Amino acid sequence: RLQALSHAARPTQVAIKVTELGGGGSCSGTIIDAREGWILTAGHCFEKPGQAVAIELPDGRTIPGTTAGLHCEANKDCGLVKFDPVEGIVAARLGPSARLVEGDWLAPFGHTHGFMKDRAAVMRVGRVVHQREHAIDLDAPMSGGDSGGGVFDLQGRLVGIVSTTSGEPTLGSMCTSDFAASRLADLKTGTVTGGR
């Protein structure tokens, strides 16, 4: 199941780098709409709409994009990046997160410490250890650069995005897919909410 999940999820994972002067480092993201061109990521990765970004696709191509809206409030941390659709990309299937319970196995993905040309998005495996409103703590090891990466259940559905990593190698958190889905319409219009 994990091998099947890896094959299905990795083509949806991208690395994102803010290219404007003063922009941040690299983070991760998940293609959620291949037809219109939308990537779901963590809002803290770019902090404001309208910034130019470079998107590293799984097949090695680099395409331009622009940051859209974001919500950044504690672990309720999500944002969108817009790009012009290109051939050969795959979108993840957004799944429900409300049914997750402690002990459920999940697989977060991310471009740890930034995009590497000869390394696909790294997959980890961990369990739900604590649930909060719109956020879930995992015992999967996540590091810098993983922020914004997709978190999948064992059925291959996107149930969250990595929102925080930790100095503790076996604890990180994700913003749930249910919360991100509830914000999508606003995020697409460039709305910024949350106030961190």
CSV table of C-alpha atoms in Angstrom, one decimal:
chain,number,residue,atom,x,y,z
A,1,ARG,CA,0.0,0.0,0.0
A,2,LEU,CA,2.8,2.4,0.8
A,3,GLN,CA,4.5,1.7,-2.6
A,4,ALA,CA,1.2,2.3,-4.4
A,5,LEU,CA,0.7,5.5,-2.3
A,6,SER,CA,4.3,6.7,-3.2
A,7,HIS,CA,3.7,6.1,-6.9
A,8,ALA,CA,0.4,7.9,-6.8
A,9,ALA,CA,1.4,10.9,-4.6
A,10,ARG,CA,4.9,11.8,-5.7
A,11,PRO,CA,3.8,13.1,-9.2
A,12,THR,CA,1.6,15.7,-7.3
A,13,GLN,CA,4.4,17.1,-5.2
A,14,VAL,CA,6.3,20.3,-6.2
A,15,ALA,CA,9.0,22.5,-4.7
A,16,ILE,CA,8.2,26.3,-4.6
A,17,LYS,CA,10.8,29.1,-4.3
A,18,VAL,CA,9.9,32.7,-4.0
A,19,THR,CA,12.0,34.5,-6.7
A,20,GLU,CA,11.3,38.1,-5.9
A,21,LEU,CA,14.0,40.1,-4.1
A,22,GLY,CA,13.8,39.4,-0.4
A,23,GLY,CA,11.8,36.2,-0.9
A,24,GLY,CA,12.1,33.3,1.4
A,25,GLY,CA,13.6,29.9,0.8
A,26,SER,CA,12.2,26.8,-0.7
A,27,CYS,CA,9.1,25.0,0.5
A,28,SER,CA,6.8,22.2,-0.8
A,29,GLY,CA,3.3,22.1,-2.3
A,30,THR,CA,0.7,19.8,-3.8
A,31,ILE,CA,-1.0,20.2,-7.2
A,32,ILE,CA,-4.7,20.1,-6.4
A,33,ASP,CA,-6.1,21.3,-9.8
A,34,ALA,CA,-4.2,20.5,-12.9
A,35,ARG,CA,-6.8,22.0,-15.3
A,36,GLU,CA,-6.9,25.5,-13.8
A,37,GLY,CA,-3.4,25.4,-12.2
A,38,TRP,CA,-3.6,25.5,-8.4
A,39,ILE,CA,-1.1,24.4,-5.8
A,40,LEU,CA,-1.9,24.0,-2.1
A,41,THR,CA,0.9,24.9,0.3
A,42,ALA,CA,1.5,26.5,3.7
A,43,GLY,CA,0.7,30.2,3.9
A,44,HIS,CA,3.8,30.9,5.9
A,45,CYS,CA,6.0,29.9,3.0
A,46,PHE,CA,5.3,33.2,1.2
A,47,GLU,CA,3.2,35.4,3.6
A,48,LYS,CA,1.7,37.7,0.9
A,49,PRO,CA,-0.1,37.4,-2.4
A,50,GLY,CA,1.2,38.5,-5.8
A,51,GLN,CA,4.8,37.3,-5.4
A,52,ALA,CA,6.6,35.5,-8.3
A,53,VAL,CA,7.6,32.0,-7.6
A,54,ALA,CA,9.5,29.2,-9.4
A,55,ILE,CA,7.8,25.8,-9.3
A,56,GLU,CA,9.9,22.7,-9.6
A,57,LEU,CA,7.8,19.9,-11.1
A,58,PRO,CA,8.5,16.2,-10.4
A,59,ASP,CA,9.7,15.7,-14.0
A,60,GLY,CA,12.4,18.3,-13.6
A,61,ARG,CA,10.7,21.2,-15.4
A,62,THR,CA,10.7,24.6,-13.8
A,63,ILE,CA,7.6,26.8,-14.4
A,64,PRO,CA,6.6,30.2,-13.1
A,65,GLY,CA,3.8,30.9,-10.7
A,66,THR,CA,2.3,33.6,-8.5
A,67,THR,CA,1.3,33.4,-4.9
A,68,ALA,CA,-2.5,33.8,-4.2
A,69,GLY,CA,-4.3,34.1,-0.9
A,70,LEU,CA,-3.3,32.6,2.4
A,71,HIS,CA,-4.5,31.9,5.9
A,72,CYS,CA,-1.8,31.9,8.6
A,73,GLU,CA,-3.0,31.5,12.2
A,74,ALA,CA,-1.1,29.1,14.5
A,75,ASN,CA,-1.5,25.6,12.8
A,76,LYS,CA,-4.3,26.7,10.5
A,77,ASP,CA,-1.8,27.5,7.9
A,78,CYS,CA,-2.6,27.2,4.1
A,79,GLY,CA,-2.1,29.1,0.9
A,80,LEU,CA,-2.4,28.8,-2.8
A,81,VAL,CA,0.0,29.3,-5.7
A,82,LYS,CA,-1.4,29.9,-9.3
A,83,PHE,CA,0.3,28.7,-12.4
A,84,ASP,CA,-0.5,28.4,-16.1
A,85,PRO,CA,-1.4,24.7,-16.7
A,86,VAL,CA,1.1,22.6,-18.6
A,87,GLU,CA,0.9,19.1,-20.1
A,88,GLY,CA,1.9,16.1,-18.1
A,89,ILE,CA,1.0,17.2,-14.5
A,90,VAL,CA,-1.1,15.3,-12.0
A,91,ALA,CA,-3.4,16.6,-9.3
A,92,ALA,CA,-4.0,15.0,-5.8
A,93,ARG,CA,-7.4,13.9,-4.7
A,94,LEU,CA,-8.6,16.0,-1.8
A,95,GLY,CA,-9.9,13.8,0.9
A,96,PRO,CA,-11.8,14.2,4.3
A,97,SER,CA,-9.7,14.8,7.4
A,98,ALA,CA,-12.6,14.8,9.9
A,99,ARG,CA,-12.6,11.0,10.3
A,100,LEU,CA,-9.0,10.7,11.3
A,101,VAL,CA,-8.4,9.4,14.8
A,102,GLU,CA,-5.3,8.9,17.0
A,103,GLY,CA,-3.2,6.1,15.7
A,104,ASP,CA,-4.2,6.4,12.1
A,105,TRP,CA,-1.2,6.0,9.7
A,106,LEU,CA,-0.4,9.0,7.4
A,107,ALA,CA,2.3,9.7,4.9
A,108,PRO,CA,3.7,13.3,4.6
A,109,PHE,CA,5.8,14.3,1.6
A,110,GLY,CA,8.2,17.2,1.2
A,111,HIS,CA,11.3,18.5,-0.4
A,112,THR,CA,13.5,18.4,2.7
A,113,HIS,CA,16.0,21.2,2.9
A,114,GLY,CA,15.0,22.3,-0.6
A,115,PHE,CA,14.6,20.8,-4.1
A,116,MET,CA,17.2,18.4,-5.3
A,117,LYS,CA,17.3,17.5,-8.9
A,118,ASP,CA,18.1,13.8,-8.5
A,119,ARG,CA,15.8,13.2,-5.5
A,120,ALA,CA,12.0,13.0,-5.6
A,121,ALA,CA,9.9,14.4,-2.8
A,122,VAL,CA,10.7,12.4,0.4
A,123,MET,CA,8.0,10.3,1.8
A,124,ARG,CA,7.7,9.6,5.6
A,125,VAL,CA,5.3,7.5,7.5
A,126,GLY,CA,3.8,8.3,10.9
A,127,ARG,CA,0.7,8.3,13.0
A,128,VAL,CA,-1.8,10.8,14.3
A,129,VAL,CA,-0.8,11.5,17.9
A,130,HIS,CA,-2.9,14.5,18.8
A,131,GLN,CA,-5.9,16.3,17.2
A,132,ARG,CA,-6.7,20.0,17.6
A,133,GLU,CA,-9.2,22.2,15.8
A,134,HIS,CA,-8.1,22.1,12.1
A,135,ALA,CA,-4.6,20.8,13.0
A,136,ILE,CA,-3.2,17.3,13.6
A,137,ASP,CA,0.1,16.4,15.2
A,138,LEU,CA,2.1,13.5,13.7
A,139,ASP,CA,5.0,11.5,14.8
A,140,ALA,CA,6.5,11.4,11.3
A,141,PRO,CA,9.9,13.1,11.1
A,142,MET,CA,9.6,16.3,9.1
A,143,SER,CA,12.3,19.0,8.6
A,144,GLY,CA,12.9,22.4,7.0
A,145,GLY,CA,11.7,22.5,3.4
A,146,ASP,CA,8.8,20.1,4.1
A,147,SER,CA,6.4,22.9,4.9
A,148,GLY,CA,3.5,22.9,2.5
A,149,GLY,CA,4.0,19.3,1.4
A,150,GLY,CA,1.0,17.0,1.1
A,151,VAL,CA,0.0,14.6,3.9
A,152,PHE,CA,-1.9,11.5,2.5
A,153,ASP,CA,-3.9,8.7,4.1
A,154,LEU,CA,-3.3,5.2,3.0
A,155,GLN,CA,-6.1,5.4,0.5
A,156,GLY,CA,-4.1,8.0,-1.4
A,157,ARG,CA,-6.2,11.0,-0.4
A,158,LEU,CA,-4.7,14.4,0.5
A,159,VAL,CA,-5.9,14.9,4.1
A,160,GLY,CA,-3.6,17.8,5.1
A,161,ILE,CA,-0.5,19.9,4.4
A,162,VAL,CA,2.6,20.1,6.5
A,163,SER,CA,2.3,23.3,8.6
A,164,THR,CA,5.1,23.0,11.2
A,165,THR,CA,8.2,21.0,11.6
A,166,SER,CA,10.1,20.6,14.8
A,167,GLY,CA,13.5,20.3,16.3
A,168,GLU,CA,12.1,17.2,17.8
A,169,PRO,CA,12.5,14.8,14.9
A,170,THR,CA,9.4,12.8,15.6
A,171,LEU,CA,6.9,15.6,15.9
A,172,GLY,CA,5.3,17.9,13.3
A,173,SER,CA,1.9,19.1,12.5
A,174,MET,CA,-0.5,19.5,9.6
A,175,CYS,CA,-3.3,21.8,8.6
A,176,THR,CA,-6.3,19.6,7.8
A,177,SER,CA,-7.7,19.3,4.3
A,178,ASP,CA,-11.1,20.1,5.6
A,179,PHE,CA,-9.9,23.5,6.8
A,180,ALA,CA,-8.0,24.2,3.6
A,181,ALA,CA,-11.1,23.2,1.5
A,182,SER,CA,-13.3,25.6,3.5
A,183,ARG,CA,-10.9,28.5,2.6
A,184,LEU,CA,-10.2,27.7,-1.1
A,185,ALA,CA,-12.7,30.2,-2.6
A,186,ASP,CA,-11.2,33.1,-0.6
A,187,LEU,CA,-7.6,31.9,-1.2
A,188,LYS,CA,-8.2,31.9,-5.0
A,189,THR,CA,-9.2,35.6,-4.9
A,190,GLY,CA,-6.0,36.6,-3.0
A,191,THR,CA,-7.6,37.0,0.4
A,192,VAL,CA,-5.2,37.1,3.4
A,193,THR,CA,-6.6,36.1,6.7
A,194,GLY,CA,-5.5,34.8,10.1
A,195,GLY,CA,-3.2,37.5,11.3
A,196,ARG,CA,-0.6,34.9,12.7
